[in-house]
CSV table of C-alpha atoms in Angstrom, one decimal:
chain,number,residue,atom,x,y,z
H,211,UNK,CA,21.3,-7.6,-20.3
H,212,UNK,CA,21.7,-3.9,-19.8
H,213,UNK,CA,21.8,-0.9,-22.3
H,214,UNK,CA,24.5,0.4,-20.6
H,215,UNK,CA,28.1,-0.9,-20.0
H,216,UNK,CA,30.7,-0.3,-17.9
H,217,UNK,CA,34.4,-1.3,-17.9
H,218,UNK,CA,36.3,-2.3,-16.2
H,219,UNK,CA,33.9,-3.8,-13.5
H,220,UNK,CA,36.8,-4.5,-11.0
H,221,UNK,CA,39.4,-1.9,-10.0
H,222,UNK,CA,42.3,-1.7,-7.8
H,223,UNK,CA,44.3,1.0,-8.1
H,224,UNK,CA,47.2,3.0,-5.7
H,225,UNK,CA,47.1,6.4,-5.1
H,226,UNK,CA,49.5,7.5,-7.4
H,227,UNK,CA,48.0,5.5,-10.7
H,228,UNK,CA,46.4,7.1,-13.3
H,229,UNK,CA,43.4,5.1,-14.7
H,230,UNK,CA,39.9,5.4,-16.4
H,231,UNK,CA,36.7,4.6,-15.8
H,232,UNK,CA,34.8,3.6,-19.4
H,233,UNK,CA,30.7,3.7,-19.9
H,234,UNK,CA,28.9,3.5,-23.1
H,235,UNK,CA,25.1,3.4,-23.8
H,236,UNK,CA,23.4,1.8,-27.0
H,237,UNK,CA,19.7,3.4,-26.1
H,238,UNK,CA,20.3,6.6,-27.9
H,239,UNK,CA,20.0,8.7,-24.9
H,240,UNK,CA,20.7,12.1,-24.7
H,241,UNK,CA,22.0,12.4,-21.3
H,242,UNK,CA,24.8,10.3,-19.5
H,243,UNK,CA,25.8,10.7,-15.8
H,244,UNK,CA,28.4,9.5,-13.3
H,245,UNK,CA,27.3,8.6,-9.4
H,246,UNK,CA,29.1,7.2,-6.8
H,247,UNK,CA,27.8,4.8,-4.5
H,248,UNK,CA,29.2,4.3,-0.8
H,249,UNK,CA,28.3,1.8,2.1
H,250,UNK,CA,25.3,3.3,3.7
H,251,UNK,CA,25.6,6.1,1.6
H,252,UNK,CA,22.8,7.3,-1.0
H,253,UNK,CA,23.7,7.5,-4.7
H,254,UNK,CA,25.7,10.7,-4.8
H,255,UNK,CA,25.5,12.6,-8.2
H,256,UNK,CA,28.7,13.5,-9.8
H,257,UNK,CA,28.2,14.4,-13.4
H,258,UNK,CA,26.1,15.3,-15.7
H,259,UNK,CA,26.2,15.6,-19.4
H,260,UNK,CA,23.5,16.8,-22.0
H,261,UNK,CA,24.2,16.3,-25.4
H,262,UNK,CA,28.1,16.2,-24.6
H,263,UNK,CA,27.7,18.9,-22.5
H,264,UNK,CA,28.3,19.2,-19.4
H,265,UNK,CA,25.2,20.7,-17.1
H,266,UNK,CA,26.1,19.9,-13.5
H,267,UNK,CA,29.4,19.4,-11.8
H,268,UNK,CA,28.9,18.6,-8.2
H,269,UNK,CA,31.3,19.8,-6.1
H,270,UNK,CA,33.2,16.5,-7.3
H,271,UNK,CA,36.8,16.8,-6.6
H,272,UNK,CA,39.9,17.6,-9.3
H,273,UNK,CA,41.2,14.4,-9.4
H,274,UNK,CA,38.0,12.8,-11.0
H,275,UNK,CA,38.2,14.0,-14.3
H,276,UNK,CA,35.2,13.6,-16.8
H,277,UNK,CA,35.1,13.4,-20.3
H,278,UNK,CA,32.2,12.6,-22.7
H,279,UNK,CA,33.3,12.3,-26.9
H,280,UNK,CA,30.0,11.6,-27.9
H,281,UNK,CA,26.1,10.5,-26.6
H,282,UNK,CA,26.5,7.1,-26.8
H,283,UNK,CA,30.3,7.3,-24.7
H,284,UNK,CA,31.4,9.0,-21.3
H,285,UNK,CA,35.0,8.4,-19.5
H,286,UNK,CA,35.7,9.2,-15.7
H,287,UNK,CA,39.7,10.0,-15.8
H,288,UNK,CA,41.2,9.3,-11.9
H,289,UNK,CA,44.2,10.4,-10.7
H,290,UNK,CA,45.7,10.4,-7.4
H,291,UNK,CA,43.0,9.2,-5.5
H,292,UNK,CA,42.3,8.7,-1.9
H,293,UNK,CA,41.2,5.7,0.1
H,294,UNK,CA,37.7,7.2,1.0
H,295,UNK,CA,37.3,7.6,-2.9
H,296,UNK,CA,36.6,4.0,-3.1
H,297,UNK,CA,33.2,2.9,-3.7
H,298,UNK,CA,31.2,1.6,-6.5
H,299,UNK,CA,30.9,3.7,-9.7
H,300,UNK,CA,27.7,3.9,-11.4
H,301,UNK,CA,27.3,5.5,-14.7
H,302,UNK,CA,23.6,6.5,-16.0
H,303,UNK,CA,21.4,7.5,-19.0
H,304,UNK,CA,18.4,8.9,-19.8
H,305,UNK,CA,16.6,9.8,-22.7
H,306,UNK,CA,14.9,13.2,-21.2
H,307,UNK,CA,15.9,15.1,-18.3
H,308,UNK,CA,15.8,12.6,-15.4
H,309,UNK,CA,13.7,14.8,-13.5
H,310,UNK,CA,10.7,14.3,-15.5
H,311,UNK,CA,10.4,11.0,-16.3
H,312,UNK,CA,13.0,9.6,-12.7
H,313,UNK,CA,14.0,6.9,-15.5
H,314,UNK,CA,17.6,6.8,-15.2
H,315,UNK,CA,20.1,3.2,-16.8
H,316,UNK,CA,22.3,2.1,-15.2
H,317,UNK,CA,25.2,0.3,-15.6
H,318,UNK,CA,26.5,-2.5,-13.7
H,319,UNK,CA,28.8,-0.5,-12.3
H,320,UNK,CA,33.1,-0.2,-11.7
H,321,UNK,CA,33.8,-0.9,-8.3
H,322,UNK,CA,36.6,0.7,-6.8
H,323,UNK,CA,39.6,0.1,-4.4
H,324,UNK,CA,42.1,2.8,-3.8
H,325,UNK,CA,45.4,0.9,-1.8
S,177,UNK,CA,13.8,17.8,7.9
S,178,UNK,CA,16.7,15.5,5.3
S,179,UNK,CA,16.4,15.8,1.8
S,180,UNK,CA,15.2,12.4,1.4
S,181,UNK,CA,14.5,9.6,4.4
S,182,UNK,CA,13.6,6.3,4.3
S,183,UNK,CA,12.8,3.7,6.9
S,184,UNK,CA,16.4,2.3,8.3
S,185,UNK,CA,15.4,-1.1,8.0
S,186,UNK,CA,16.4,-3.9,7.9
S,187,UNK,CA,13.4,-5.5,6.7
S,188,UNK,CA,12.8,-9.1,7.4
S,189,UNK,CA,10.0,-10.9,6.2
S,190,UNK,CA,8.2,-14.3,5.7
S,191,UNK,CA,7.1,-15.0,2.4
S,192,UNK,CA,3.8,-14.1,1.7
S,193,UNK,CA,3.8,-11.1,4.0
S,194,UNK,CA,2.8,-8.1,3.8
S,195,UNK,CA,5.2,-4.9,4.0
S,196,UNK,CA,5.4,-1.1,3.5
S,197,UNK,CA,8.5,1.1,3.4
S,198,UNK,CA,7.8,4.8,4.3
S,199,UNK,CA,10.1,8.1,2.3
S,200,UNK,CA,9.7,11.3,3.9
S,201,UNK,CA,11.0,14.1,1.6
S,202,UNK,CA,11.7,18.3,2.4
S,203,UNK,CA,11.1,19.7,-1.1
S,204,UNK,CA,7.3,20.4,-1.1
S,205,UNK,CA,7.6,21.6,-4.5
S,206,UNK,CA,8.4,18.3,-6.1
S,207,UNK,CA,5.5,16.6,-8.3
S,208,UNK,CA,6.9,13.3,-9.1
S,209,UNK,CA,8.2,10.5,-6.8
S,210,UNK,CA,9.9,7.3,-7.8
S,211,UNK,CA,10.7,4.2,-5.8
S,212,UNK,CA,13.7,2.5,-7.6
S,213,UNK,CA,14.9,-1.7,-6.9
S,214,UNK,CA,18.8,-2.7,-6.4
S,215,UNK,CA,19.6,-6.2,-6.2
S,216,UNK,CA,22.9,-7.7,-4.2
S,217,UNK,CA,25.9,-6.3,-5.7
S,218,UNK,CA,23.6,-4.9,-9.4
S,219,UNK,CA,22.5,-1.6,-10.3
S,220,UNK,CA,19.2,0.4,-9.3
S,221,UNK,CA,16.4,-0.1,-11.7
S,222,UNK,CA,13.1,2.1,-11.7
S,223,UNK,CA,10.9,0.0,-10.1
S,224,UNK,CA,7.3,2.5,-9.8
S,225,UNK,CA,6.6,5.9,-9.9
S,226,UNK,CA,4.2,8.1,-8.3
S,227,UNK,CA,2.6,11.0,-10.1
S,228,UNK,CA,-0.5,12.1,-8.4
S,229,UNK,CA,-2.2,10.3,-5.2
S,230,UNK,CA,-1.0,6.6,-5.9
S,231,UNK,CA,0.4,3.3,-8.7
S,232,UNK,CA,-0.3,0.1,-8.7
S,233,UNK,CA,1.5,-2.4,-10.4
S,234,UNK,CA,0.6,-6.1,-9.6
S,235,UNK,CA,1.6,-6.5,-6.2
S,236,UNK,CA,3.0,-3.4,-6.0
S,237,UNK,CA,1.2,-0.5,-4.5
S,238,UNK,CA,3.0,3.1,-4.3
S,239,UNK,CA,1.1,6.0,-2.0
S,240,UNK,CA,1.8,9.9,-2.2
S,241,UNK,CA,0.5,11.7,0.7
S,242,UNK,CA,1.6,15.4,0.0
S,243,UNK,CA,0.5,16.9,2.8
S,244,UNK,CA,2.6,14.7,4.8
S,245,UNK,CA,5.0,14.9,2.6
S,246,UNK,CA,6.0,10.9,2.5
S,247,UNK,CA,5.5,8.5,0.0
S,248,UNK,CA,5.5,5.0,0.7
S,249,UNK,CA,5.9,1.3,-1.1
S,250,UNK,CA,3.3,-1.9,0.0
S,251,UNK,CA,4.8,-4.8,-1.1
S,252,UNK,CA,1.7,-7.7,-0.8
S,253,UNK,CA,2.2,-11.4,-1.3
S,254,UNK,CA,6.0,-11.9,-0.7
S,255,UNK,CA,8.0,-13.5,-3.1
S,256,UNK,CA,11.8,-14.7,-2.1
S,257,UNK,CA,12.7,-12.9,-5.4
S,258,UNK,CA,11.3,-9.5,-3.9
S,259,UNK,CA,14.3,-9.6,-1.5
S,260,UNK,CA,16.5,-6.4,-2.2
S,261,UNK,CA,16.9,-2.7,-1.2
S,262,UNK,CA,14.7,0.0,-2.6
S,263,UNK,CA,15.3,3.2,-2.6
S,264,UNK,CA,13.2,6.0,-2.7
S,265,UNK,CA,14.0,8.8,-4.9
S,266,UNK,CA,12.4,12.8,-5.4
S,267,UNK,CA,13.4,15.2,-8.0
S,268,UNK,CA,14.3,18.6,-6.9
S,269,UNK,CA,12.2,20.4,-9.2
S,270,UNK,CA,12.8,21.8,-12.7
S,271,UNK,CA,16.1,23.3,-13.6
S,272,UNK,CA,18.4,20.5,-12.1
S,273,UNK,CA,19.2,16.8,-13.1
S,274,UNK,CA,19.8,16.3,-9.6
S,275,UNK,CA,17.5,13.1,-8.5
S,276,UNK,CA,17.9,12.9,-5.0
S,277,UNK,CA,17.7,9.4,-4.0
S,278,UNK,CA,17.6,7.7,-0.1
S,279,UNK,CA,19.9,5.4,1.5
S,280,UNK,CA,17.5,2.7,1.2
S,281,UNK,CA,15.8,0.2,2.6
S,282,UNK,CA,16.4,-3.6,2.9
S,283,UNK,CA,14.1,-6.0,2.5
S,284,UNK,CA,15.0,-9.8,3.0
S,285,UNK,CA,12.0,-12.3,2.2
S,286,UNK,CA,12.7,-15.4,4.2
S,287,UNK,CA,10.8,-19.1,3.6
């Protein structure tokens, strides 16, 4: 069982589609996050949100879109992806700022396949 | 030196064995270290962390040596259920949410 859930958990998607990537937490965290996780890649960090804010942006390109309603809910909006974009989607929470306490939930994850 | 390095690995080892993973990290300024678990195809969990010279949980055993600048993970007592890849993970310092995490390391117990 995890605090935090992703949908869906299985994407395929061409690289014209528009689609969306859905995560919700029920730990009343503060913080929510998106990373992306690559073959023999580490966890890259994409977003970061604070209280529906966003802090941190990381150089993620235009066509990942994030959007974050509430605490509890955060969206990734894709549109025209690339192959190379595929990889597995992980979204995060954490009560405090991660740095302090390096206690980060996840989600299962959305794994991705741009055709 | 990388951000973040971990042994390549793959580690393969029979149960009961002993085995340690090594992190080297660049940021001499961080304070706190974290080694996190991630099973087959599920997502990272925080495993231990590492505030000061060393943790020990149960068969876990997580070292800091700062003036090497590596931290590392003894595993003791194998189990098959200890079989999946941990990564190491360092915080940049304060200001950022940005945990920087390794590639990770492998480990397959085997009977």
């Amino acid at each position: 069982e995890t605090g935090v859930t992703q949908t869906p958990r299985h994407l395929v998607m061409g690289m014209t589609n528009k689609k969306s990537l859905k995560c919700e937490q029920h730990l009343g965290h503060n913080a929510m996050y998106w990373y992306k996780q690559s073959a023999k890649k580490p966890l890259e960090l994409m977003f970061v949100y604070n209280f529906k804010e966003q802090t941190e942006n990381n150089s993620v390109p235009s066509r990942f879109s994030p959007e974050c309603p509430n605490s509890s809910h955060l969206f990734l909006h894709l549109h025209t992806l690339q192959p190379e974009d595929s990889a597995l989607y992980l979204c995060a929470s954490s009560q405090e700022r991660a740095e302090a306490t390096g206690e980060l939930f996840f989600g299962e994850g959305s794994r991705l396949t741009v055709l | 030196r990388k951000e973040v390095e971990q042994d390549p690995g793959p580690f393969n080892v029979p149960e009961g064995a002993t085995v340690a993973f090594n992190c080297t990290y660049s940021n001499s300024a961080s304070q706190s270290f974290f080694w996190y678990r991630q099973d087959c195809r599920k997502e990272p969990k925080l495993l231990m962390s590492v505030y000061s010279s060393g943790n020990e949980d149960g068969r876990f055993t997580a070292q800091l040596n700062r003036a090497s600048q590596y931290i590392s993970l003894l595993i003791r007592d194998s189990k098959l259920s200890d079989s999946a890849t941990y990564l190491c993970v360092v915080p940049p310092g304060a200001g950022s949410y940005q945990l920087t995490f390794g590639k990770g390391t492998k480990l397959s117990v085997i009977p």
